[in-house]
Each structure stands twice: as structure tokens, then as C-alpha cells.
PDB file of C-alpha atoms and ligand atoms in Angstrom:
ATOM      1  CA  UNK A 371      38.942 -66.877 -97.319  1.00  0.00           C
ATOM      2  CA  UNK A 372      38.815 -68.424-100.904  1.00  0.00           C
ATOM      3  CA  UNK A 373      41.956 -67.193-102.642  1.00  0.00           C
ATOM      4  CA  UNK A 374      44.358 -69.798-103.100  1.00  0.00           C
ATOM      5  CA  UNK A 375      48.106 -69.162-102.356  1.00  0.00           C
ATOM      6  CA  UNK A 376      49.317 -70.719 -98.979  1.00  0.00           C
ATOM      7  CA  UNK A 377      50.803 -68.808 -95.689  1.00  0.00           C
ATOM      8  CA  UNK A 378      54.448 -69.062 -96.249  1.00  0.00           C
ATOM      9  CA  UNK A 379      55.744 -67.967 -92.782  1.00  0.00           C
ATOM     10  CA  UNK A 380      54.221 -68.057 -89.116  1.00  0.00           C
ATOM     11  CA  UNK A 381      52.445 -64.967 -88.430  1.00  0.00           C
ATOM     12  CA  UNK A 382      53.379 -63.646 -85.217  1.00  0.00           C
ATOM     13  CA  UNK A 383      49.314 -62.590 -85.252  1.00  0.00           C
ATOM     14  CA  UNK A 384      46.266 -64.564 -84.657  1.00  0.00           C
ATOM     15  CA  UNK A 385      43.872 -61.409 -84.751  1.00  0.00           C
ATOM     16  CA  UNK A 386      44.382 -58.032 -85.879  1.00  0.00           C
ATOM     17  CA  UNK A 387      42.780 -54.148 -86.514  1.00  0.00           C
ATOM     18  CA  UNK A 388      44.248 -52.511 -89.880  1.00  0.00           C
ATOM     19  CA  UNK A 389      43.175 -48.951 -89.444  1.00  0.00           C
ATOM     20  CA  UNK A 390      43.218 -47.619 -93.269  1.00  0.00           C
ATOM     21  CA  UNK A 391      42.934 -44.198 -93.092  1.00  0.00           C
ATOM     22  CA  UNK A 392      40.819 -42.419 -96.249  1.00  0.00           C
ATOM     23  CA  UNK A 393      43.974 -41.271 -97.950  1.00  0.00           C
ATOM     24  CA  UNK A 394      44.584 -44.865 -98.887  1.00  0.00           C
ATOM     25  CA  UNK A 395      41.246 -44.515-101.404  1.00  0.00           C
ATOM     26  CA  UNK A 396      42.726 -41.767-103.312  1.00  0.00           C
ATOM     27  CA  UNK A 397      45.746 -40.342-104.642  1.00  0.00           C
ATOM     28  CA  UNK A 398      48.222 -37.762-103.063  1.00  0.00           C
ATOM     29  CA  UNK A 399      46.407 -34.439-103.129  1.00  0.00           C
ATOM     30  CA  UNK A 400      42.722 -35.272-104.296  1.00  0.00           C
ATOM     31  CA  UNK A 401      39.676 -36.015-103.054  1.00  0.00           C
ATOM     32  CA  UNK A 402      36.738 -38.403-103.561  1.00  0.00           C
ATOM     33  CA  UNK A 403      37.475 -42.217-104.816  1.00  0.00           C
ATOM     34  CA  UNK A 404      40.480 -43.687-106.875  1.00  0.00           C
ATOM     35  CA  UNK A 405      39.721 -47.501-107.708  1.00  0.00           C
ATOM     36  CA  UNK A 406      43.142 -47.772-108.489  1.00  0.00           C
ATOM     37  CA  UNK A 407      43.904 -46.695-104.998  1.00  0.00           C
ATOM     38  CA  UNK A 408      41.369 -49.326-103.639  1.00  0.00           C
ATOM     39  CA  UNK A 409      42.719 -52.272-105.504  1.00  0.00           C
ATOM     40  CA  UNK A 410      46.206 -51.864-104.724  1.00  0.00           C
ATOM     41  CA  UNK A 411      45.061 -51.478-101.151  1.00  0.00           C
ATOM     42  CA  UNK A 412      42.432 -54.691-101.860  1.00  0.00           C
ATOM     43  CA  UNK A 413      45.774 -56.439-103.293  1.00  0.00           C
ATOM     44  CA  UNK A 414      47.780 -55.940-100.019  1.00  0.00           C
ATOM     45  CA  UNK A 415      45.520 -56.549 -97.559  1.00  0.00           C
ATOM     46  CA  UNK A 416      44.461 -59.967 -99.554  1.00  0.00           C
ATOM     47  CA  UNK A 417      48.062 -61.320 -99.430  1.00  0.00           C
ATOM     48  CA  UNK A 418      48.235 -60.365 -95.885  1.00  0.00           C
ATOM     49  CA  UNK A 419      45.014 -62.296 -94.902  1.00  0.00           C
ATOM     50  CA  UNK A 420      46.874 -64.716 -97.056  1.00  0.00           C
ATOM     51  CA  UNK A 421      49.341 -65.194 -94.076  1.00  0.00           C
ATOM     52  CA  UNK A 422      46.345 -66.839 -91.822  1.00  0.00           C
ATOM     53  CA  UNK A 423      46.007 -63.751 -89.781  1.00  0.00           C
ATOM     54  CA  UNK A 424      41.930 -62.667 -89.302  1.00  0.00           C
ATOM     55  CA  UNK A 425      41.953 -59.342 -90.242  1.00  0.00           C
ATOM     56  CA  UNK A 426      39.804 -56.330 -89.244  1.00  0.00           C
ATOM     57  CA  UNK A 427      39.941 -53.064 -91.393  1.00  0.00           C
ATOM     58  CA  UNK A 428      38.429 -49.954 -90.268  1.00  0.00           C
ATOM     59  CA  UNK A 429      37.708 -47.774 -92.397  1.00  0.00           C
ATOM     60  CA  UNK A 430      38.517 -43.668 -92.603  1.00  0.00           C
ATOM     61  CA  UNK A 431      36.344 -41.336 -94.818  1.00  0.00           C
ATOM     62  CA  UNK A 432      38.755 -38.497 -95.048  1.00  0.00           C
ATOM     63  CA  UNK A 433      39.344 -38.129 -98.727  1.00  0.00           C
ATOM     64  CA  UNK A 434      35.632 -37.897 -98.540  1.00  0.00           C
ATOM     65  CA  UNK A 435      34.895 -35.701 -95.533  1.00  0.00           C
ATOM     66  CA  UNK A 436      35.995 -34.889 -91.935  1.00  0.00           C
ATOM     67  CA  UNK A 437      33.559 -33.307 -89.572  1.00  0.00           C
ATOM     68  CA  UNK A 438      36.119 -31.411 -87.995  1.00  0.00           C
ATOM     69  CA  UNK A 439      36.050 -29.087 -91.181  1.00  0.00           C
ATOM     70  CA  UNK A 440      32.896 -27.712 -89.999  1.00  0.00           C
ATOM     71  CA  UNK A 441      33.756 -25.592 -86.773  1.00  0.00           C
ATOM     72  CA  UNK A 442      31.407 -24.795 -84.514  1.00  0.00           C
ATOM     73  CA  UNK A 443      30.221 -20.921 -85.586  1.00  0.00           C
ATOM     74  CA  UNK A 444      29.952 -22.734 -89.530  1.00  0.00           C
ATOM     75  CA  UNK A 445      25.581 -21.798 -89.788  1.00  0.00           C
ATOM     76  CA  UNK A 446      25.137 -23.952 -92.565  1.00  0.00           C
ATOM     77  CA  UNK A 447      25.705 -27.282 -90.895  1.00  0.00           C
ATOM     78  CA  UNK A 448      26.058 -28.031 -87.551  1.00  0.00           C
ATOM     79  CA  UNK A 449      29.107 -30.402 -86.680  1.00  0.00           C
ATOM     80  CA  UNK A 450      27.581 -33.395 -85.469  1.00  0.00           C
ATOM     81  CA  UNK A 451      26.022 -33.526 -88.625  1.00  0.00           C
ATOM     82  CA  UNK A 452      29.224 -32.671 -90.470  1.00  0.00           C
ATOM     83  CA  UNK A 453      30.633 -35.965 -87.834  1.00  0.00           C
ATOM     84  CA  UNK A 454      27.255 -38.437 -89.578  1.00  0.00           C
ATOM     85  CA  UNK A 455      28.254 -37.790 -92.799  1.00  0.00           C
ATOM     86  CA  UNK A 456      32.267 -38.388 -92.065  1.00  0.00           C
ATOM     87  CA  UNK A 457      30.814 -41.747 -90.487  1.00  0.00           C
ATOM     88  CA  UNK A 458      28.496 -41.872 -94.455  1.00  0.00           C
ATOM     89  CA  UNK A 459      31.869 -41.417 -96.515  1.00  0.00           C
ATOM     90  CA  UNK A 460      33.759 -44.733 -94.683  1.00  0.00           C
ATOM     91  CA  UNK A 461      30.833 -46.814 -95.703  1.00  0.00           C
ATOM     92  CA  UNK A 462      32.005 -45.594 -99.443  1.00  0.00           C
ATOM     93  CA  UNK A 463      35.075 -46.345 -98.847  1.00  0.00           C
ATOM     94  CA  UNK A 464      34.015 -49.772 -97.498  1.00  0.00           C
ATOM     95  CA  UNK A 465      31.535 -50.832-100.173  1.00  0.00           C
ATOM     96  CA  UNK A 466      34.790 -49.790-102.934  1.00  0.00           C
ATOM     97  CA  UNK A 467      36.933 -51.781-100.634  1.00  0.00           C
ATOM     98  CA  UNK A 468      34.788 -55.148-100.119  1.00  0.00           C
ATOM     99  CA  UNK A 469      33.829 -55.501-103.963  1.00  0.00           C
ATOM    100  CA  UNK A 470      37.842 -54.760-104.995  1.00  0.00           C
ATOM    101  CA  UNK A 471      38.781 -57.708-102.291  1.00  0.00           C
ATOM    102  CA  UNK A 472      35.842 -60.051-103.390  1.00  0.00           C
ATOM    103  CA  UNK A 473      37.012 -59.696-107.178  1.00  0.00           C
ATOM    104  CA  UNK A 474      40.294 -60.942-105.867  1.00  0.00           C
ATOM    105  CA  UNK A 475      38.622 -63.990-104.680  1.00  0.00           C
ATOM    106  CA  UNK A 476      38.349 -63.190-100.873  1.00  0.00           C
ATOM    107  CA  UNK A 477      35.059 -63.610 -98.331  1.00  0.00           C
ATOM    108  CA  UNK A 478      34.409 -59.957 -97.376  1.00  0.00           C
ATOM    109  CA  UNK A 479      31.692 -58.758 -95.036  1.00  0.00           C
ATOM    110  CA  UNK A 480      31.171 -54.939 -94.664  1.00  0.00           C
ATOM    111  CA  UNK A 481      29.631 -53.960 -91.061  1.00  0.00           C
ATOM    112  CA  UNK A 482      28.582 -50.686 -90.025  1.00  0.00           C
ATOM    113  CA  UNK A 483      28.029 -48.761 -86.766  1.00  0.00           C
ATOM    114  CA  UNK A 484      25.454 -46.992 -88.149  1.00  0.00           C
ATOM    115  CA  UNK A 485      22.503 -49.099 -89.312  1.00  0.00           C
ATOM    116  CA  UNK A 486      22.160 -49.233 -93.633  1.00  0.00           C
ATOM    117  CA  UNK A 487      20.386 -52.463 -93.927  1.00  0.00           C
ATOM    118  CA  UNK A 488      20.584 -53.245 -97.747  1.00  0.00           C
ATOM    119  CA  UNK A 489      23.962 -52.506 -97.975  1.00  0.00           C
ATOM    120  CA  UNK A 490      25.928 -53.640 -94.983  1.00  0.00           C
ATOM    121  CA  UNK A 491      24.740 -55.706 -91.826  1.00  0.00           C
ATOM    122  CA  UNK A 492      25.099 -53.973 -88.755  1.00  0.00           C
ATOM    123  CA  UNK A 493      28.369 -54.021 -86.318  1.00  0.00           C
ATOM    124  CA  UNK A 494      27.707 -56.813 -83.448  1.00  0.00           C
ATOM    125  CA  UNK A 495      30.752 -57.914 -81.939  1.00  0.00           C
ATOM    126  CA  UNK A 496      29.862 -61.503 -81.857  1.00  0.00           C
ATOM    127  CA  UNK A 497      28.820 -61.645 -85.093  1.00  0.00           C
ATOM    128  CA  UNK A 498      32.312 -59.491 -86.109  1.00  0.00           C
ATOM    129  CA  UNK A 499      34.145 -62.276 -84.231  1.00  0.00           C
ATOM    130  CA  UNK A 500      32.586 -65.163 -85.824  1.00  0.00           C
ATOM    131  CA  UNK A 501      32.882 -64.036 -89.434  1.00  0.00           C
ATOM    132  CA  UNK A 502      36.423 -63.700 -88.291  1.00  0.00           C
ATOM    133  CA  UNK A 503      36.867 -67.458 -87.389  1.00  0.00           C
ATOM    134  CA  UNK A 504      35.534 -68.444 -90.538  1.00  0.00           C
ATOM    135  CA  UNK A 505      38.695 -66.565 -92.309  1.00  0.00           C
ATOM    136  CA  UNK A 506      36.934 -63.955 -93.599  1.00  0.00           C
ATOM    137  CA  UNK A 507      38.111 -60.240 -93.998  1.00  0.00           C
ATOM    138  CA  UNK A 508      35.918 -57.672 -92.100  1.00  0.00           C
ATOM    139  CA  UNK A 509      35.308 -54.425 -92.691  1.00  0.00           C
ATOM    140  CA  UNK A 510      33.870 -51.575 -90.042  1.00  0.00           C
ATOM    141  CA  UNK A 511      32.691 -48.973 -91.499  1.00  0.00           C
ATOM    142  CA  UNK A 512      30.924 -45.820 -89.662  1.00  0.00           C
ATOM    143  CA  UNK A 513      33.447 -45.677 -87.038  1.00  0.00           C
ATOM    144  CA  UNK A 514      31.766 -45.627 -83.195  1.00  0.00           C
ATOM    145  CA  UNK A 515      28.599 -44.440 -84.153  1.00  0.00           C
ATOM    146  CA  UNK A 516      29.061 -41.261 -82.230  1.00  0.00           C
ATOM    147  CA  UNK A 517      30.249 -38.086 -83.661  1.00  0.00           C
ATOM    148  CA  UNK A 518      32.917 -36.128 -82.395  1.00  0.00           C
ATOM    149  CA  UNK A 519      35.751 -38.167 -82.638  1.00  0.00           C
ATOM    150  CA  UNK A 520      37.169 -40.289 -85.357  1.00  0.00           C
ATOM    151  CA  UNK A 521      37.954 -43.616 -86.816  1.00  0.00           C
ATOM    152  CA  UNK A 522      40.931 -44.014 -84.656  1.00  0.00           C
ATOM    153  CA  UNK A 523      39.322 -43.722 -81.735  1.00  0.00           C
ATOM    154  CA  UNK A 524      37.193 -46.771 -83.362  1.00  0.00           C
ATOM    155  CA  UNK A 525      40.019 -48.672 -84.497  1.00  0.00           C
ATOM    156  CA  UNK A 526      41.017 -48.617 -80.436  1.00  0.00           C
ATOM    157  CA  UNK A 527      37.172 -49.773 -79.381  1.00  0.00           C
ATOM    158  CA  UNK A 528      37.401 -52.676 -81.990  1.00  0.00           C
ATOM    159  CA  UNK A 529      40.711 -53.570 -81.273  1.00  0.00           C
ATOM    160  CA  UNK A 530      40.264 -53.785 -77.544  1.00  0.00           C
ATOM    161  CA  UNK A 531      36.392 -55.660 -78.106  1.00  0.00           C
ATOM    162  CA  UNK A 532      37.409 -57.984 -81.249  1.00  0.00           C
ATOM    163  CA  UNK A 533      40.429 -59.126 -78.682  1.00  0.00           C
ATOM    164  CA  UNK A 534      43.003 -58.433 -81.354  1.00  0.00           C
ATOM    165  CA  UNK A 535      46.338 -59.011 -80.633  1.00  0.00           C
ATOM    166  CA  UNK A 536      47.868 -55.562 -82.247  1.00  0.00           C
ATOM    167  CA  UNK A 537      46.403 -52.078 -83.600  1.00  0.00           C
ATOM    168  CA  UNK A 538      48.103 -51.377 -87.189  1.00  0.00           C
ATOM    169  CA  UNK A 539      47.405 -47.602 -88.331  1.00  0.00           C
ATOM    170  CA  UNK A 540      48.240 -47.409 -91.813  1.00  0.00           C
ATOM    171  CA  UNK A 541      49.454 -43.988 -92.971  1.00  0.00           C
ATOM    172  CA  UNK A 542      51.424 -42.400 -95.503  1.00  0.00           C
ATOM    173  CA  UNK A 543      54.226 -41.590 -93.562  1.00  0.00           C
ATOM    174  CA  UNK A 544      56.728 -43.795 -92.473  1.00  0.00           C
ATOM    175  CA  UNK A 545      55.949 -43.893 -88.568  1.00  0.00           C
ATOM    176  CA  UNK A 546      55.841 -41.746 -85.886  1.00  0.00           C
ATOM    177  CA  UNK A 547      58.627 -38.740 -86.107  1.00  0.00           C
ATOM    178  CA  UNK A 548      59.865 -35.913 -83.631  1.00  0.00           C
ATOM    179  CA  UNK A 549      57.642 -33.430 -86.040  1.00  0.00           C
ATOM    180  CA  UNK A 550      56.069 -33.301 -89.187  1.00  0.00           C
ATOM    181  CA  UNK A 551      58.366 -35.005 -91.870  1.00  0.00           C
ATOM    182  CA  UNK A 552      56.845 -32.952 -94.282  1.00  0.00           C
ATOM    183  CA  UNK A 553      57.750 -29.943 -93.191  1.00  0.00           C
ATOM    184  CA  UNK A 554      60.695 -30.656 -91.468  1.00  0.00           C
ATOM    185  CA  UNK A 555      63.441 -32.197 -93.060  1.00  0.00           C
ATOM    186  CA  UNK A 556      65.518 -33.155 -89.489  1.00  0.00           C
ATOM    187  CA  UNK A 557      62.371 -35.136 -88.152  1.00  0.00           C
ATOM    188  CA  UNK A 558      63.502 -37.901 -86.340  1.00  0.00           C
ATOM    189  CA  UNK A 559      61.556 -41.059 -86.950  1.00  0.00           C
ATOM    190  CA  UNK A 560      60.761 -43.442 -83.537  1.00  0.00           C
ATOM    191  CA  UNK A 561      61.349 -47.030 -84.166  1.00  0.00           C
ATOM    192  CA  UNK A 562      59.413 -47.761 -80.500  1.00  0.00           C
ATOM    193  CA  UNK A 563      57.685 -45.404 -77.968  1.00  0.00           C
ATOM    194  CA  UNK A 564      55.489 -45.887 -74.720  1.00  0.00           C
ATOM    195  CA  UNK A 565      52.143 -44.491 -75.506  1.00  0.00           C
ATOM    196  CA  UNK A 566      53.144 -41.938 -72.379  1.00  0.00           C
ATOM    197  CA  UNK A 567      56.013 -40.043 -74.610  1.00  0.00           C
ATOM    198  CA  UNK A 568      52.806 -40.015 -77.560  1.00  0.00           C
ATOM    199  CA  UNK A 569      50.779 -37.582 -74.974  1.00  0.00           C
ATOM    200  CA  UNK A 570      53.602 -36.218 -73.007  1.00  0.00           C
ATOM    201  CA  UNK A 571      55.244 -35.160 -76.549  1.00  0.00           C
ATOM    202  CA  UNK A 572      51.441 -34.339 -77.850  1.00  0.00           C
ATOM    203  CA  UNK A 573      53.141 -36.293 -80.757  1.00  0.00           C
ATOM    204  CA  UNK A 574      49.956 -36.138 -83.495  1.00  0.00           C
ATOM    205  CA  UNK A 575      49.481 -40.274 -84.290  1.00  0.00           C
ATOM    206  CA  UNK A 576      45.829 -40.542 -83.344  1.00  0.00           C
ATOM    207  CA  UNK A 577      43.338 -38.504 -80.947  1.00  0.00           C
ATOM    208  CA  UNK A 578      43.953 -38.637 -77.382  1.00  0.00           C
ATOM    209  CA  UNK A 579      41.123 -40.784 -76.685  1.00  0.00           C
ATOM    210  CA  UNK A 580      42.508 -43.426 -78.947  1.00  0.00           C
ATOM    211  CA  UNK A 581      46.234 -43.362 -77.206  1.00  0.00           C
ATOM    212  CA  UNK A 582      44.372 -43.509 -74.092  1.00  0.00           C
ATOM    213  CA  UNK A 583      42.403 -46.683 -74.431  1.00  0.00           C
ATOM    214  CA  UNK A 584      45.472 -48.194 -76.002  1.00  0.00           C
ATOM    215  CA  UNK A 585      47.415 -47.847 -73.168  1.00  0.00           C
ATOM    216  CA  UNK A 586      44.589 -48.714 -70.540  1.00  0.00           C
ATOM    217  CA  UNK A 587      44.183 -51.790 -72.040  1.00  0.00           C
ATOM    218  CA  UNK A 588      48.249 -52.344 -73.118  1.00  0.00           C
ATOM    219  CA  UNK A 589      46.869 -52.474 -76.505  1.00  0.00           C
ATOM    220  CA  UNK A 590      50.235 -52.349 -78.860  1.00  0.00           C
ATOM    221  CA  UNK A 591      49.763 -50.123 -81.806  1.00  0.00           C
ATOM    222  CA  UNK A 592      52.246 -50.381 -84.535  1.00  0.00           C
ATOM    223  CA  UNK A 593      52.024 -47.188 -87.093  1.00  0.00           C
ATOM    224  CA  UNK A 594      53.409 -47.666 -90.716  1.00  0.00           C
ATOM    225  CA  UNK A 595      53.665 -46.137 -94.192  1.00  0.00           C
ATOM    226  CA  UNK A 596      51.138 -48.590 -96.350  1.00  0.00           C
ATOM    227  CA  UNK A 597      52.128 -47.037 -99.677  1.00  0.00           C
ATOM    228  CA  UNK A 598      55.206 -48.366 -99.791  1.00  0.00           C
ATOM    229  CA  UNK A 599      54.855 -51.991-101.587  1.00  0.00           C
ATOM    230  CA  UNK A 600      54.415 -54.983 -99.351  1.00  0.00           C
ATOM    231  CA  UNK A 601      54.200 -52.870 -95.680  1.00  0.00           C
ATOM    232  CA  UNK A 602      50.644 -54.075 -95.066  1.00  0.00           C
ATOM    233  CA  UNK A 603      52.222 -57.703 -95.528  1.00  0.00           C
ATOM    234  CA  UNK A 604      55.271 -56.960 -93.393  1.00  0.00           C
ATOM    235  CA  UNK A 605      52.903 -55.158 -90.811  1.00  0.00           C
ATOM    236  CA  UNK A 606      50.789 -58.504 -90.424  1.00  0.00           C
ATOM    237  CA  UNK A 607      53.482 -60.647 -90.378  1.00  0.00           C
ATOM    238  CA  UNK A 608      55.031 -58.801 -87.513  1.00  0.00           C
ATOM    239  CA  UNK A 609      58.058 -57.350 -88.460  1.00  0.00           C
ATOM    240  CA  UNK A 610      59.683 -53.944 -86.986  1.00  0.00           C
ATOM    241  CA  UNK A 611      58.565 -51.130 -89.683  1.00  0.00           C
ATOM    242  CA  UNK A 612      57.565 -48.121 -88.531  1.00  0.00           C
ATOM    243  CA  UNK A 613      56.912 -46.640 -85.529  1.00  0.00           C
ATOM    244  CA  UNK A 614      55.913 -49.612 -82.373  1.00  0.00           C
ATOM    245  CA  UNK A 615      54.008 -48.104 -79.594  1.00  0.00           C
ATOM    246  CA  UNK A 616      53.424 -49.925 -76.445  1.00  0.00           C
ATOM    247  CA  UNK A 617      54.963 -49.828 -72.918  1.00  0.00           C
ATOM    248  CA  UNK A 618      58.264 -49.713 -73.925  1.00  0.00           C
ATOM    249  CA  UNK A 619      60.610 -46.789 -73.477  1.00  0.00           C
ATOM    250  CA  UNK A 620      61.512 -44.536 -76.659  1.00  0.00           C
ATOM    251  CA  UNK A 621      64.341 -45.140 -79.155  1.00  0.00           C
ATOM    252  CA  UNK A 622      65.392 -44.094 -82.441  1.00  0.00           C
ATOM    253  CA  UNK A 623      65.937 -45.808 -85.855  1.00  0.00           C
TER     254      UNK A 623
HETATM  255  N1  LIG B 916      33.669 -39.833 -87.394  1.00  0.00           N
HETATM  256  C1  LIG B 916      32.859 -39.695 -86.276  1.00  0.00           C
HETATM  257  N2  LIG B 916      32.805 -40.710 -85.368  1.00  0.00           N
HETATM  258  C2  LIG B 916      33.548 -41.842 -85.488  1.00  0.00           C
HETATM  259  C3  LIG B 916      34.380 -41.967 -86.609  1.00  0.00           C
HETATM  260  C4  LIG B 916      34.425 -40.963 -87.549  1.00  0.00           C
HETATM  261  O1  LIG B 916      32.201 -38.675 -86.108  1.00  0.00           O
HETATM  262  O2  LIG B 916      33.447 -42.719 -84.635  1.00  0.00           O
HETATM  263  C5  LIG B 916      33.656 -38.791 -88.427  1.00  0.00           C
HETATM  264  C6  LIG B 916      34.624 -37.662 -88.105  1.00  0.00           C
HETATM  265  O3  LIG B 916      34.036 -36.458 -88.517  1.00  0.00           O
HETATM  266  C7  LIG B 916      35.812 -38.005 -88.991  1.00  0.00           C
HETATM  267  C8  LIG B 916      35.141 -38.570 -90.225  1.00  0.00           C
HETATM  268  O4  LIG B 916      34.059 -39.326 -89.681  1.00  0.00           O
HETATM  269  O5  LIG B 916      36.587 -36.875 -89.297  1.00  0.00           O
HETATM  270  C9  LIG B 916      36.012 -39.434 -91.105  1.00  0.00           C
HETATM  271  O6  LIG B 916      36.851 -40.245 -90.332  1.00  0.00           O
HETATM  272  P1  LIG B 916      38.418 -39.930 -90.112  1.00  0.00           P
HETATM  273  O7  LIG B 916      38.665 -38.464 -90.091  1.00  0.00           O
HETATM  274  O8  LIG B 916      38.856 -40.684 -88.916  1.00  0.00           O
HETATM  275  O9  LIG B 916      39.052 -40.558 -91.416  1.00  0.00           O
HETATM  276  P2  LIG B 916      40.592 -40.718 -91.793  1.00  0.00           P
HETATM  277  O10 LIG B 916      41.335 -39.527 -91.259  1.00  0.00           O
HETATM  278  O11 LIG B 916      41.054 -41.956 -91.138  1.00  0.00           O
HETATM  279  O12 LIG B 916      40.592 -40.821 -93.260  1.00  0.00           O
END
């Protein structure tokens, strides 16, 4: 990392995942690309990496496209293709992200499931984990590689291979609630759960087969709301916003 500015607190962290999800590259209600959006995330995440924490970010490509838009029965595309070109729109997001972090002074490299030579090197774990070491910020772009499930589900894998020490989901809610906060006004938001309650509540933070790894492997996953000013920073540091998921057993802010 070459930004100046030193850590100013212990991390709690030595290695971390920082699943951004594509609503983060865009404003409330639109589609496509907001640079605005992608430097104020660019801005966060470079005064948490600030903190001495390697950072991971995996990318989302919903405000570009989700496969899961084209159902099966859709005749125009089929929806494994619809999946490649879900795992296409994070690499967007990633090339918007890396140059926004690198014109804040910051050692980027983008890396991609899905082999783009030209534009991004490919994902190799080792290689992820060196670039790592050396303080700079990665970014994983194209999720697994595989369609039919989504970057969460990657965020998990990397988490689990890089040998990170916490999953962050960054959303634009404030955690995990009872129901949908935005429909409901008397949602209840967790402060902790045990990744059991997430299935056995079928409470909708990431796909099963995310939850599932997570709690194979006791990876913790803490899920916060990133547009609120500083939560990225907070987040890395290790401090209790949002919604912690691990082994624990359920409580309530
Ligand atoms: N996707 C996929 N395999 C993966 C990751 C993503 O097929 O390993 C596709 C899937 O269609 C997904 C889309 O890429 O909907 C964009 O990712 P996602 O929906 O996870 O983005 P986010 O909701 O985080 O913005």
C-alpha cells in the first residue's frame, strides 16, 4: 500500500473478505455505474486498508445484471449464460473500483475467475495471498467461475481459501433483521446469530450454500450497512455494527 496516513488503532484483523455487493456502484434505484458511488466506496475501503488489515473485496455485478432474472422457460437466453455475463458485470465493477483506489494512491490488483488476460490476471490463490502480504488491496472479480450461484457464495470460497480471519458482507441495510426492514417497519434487527437460526429462520443474508460453508468451516461473517459513513472502517477494525454471525446463540440490539 502507498498512501500515507498511519494505522491509528490495533486491528482486531490480520486478513479479511469485504463482500461489496453491486448496489455499492450505483445509486439507490438505478442501474449501470455511478463513479461517485465507486469513489466513496474506493475512499472507505482505502482508510480501512489504512488500518494494516490485507483486504480482499469481492465484487457483485448486480446493478449490472443478475442471472437469476432470466428464468428458466426465458427462450432468448439461456441462464447459465444470463449467470457468465453476471460474472462479466463484477469485472466492471472491479476495473471502476481498482482505478478509483489507485488514484487514491493505493497498490490494487484486480483478479478474475474467469480468464480476461489484458485486463486482469487470473484468480490463483497463491498468487491472491502473496499480493496480500505485500499490503496490497485485492480485488476478485467473476465470482466462482461457475454459474448458478452468486458472489456470496464466492466471498465464502475466498474467505475460507485466502485463510481470512472474518467474512464482511457489505449491504445497504443495517444487518440482519426478523424481516424485510423495508417493508416492515417492526423488523427486529440481530446484533449476533448462529448461522443455524440464518437457515432455520430462512433469514435472506446470503444463499444457502454460502451460510453453509461458513458454518462448516466456523467462518464468522459479520453483515453491515456500508453507506453509512465510516462502517467499512468500523467493520475492519472490528467493532460490533451490524448483524455478527457465527456460533453464537441469537440476541437482539
Ligand atoms: N454469478 C455466478 N457465479 C458466481 C458469482 C456470480 O453465476 O460465482 C452471477 C449470478 O448470476 C449473479 C451475478 O453473477 O446474480 C452477479 O452477482 P451477484 O448477484 O452476487 O451480485 P450482487 O448481488 O452482490 O450485486
Amino acid at each position: 500500500m502507498s498512501a500515507e496516513t498511519p494505522a491509528t488503532a490495533t486491528p482486531r484483523y490480520r486478513r479479511l473478505v469485504l463482500k461489496i455487493s453491486g448496489e455499492g456502484f450505483v445509486h439507490a434505484g438505478e442501474r449501470g455505474i455511478a463513479m461517485d458511488a465507486v469513489a466513496h466506496i474506493a475512499q472507505q475501503t482505502g482508510r480501512a486498508a489504512q488500518l494494516g488489515v490485507q483486504i480482499a473485496i469481492v465484487l457483485g455485478g448486480g446493478n449490472i445484471l443478475r442471472g437469476a432474472q432470466f428464468t428458466a422457460g426465458n427462450a432468448a437466453i439461456h441462464e447459465a449464460t444470463a449467470h457468465y455475463m453476471g460474472m462479466l458485470a463484477t469485472l466492471m465493477n472491479g476495473l471502476a473500483l481498482q482505478d478509483a483506489l489507485e488514484l487514491q494512491g493505493f497498490q490494487t490488483r484486480l483478479l478474475t475467475a474467469i480468464r480476461m488476460d489484458g485486463v486482469a490476471e487470473p484468480y490463483i490463490s497463491r498468487r491472491a495471498k502473496r499480493h496480500l502480504e505485500k499490503g496490497r488491496i485485492i480485488l476478485l472479480a467473476a465470482g466462482t467461475g461457475s454459474p448458478f450461484v452468486t458472489t456470496d457464495t464466492a466471498a465464502a470460497q475466498r474467505a475460507l481459501e485466502l485463510d481470512a480471519d472474518v467474512l464482511l458482507k457489505a449491504t445497504r441495510v443495517d444487518g440482519v433483521f426478523s424481516d424485510d426492514p423495508e417493508k416492515n417497519p417492526h423488523a427486529v434487527l440481530y446484533s449476533e446469530l448462529a448461522y443455524d437460526d440464518v437457515r432455520r429462520q430462512n433469514l435472506r443474508v446470503m444463499d444457502h450454500e454460502a451460510i453453509t460453508k461458513c458454518m462448516q468451516y466456523d467462518m464468522p461473517i459479520r453483515v453491515f450497512n456500508f453507506k453509512k459513513e465510516g462502517n467499512i472502517e468500523r467493520a475492519v477494525r472490528g467493532e460490533k455494527i451490524g448483524t455478527l454471525i457465527s456460533r453464537t446463540v441469537a440476541g437482539v440490539h
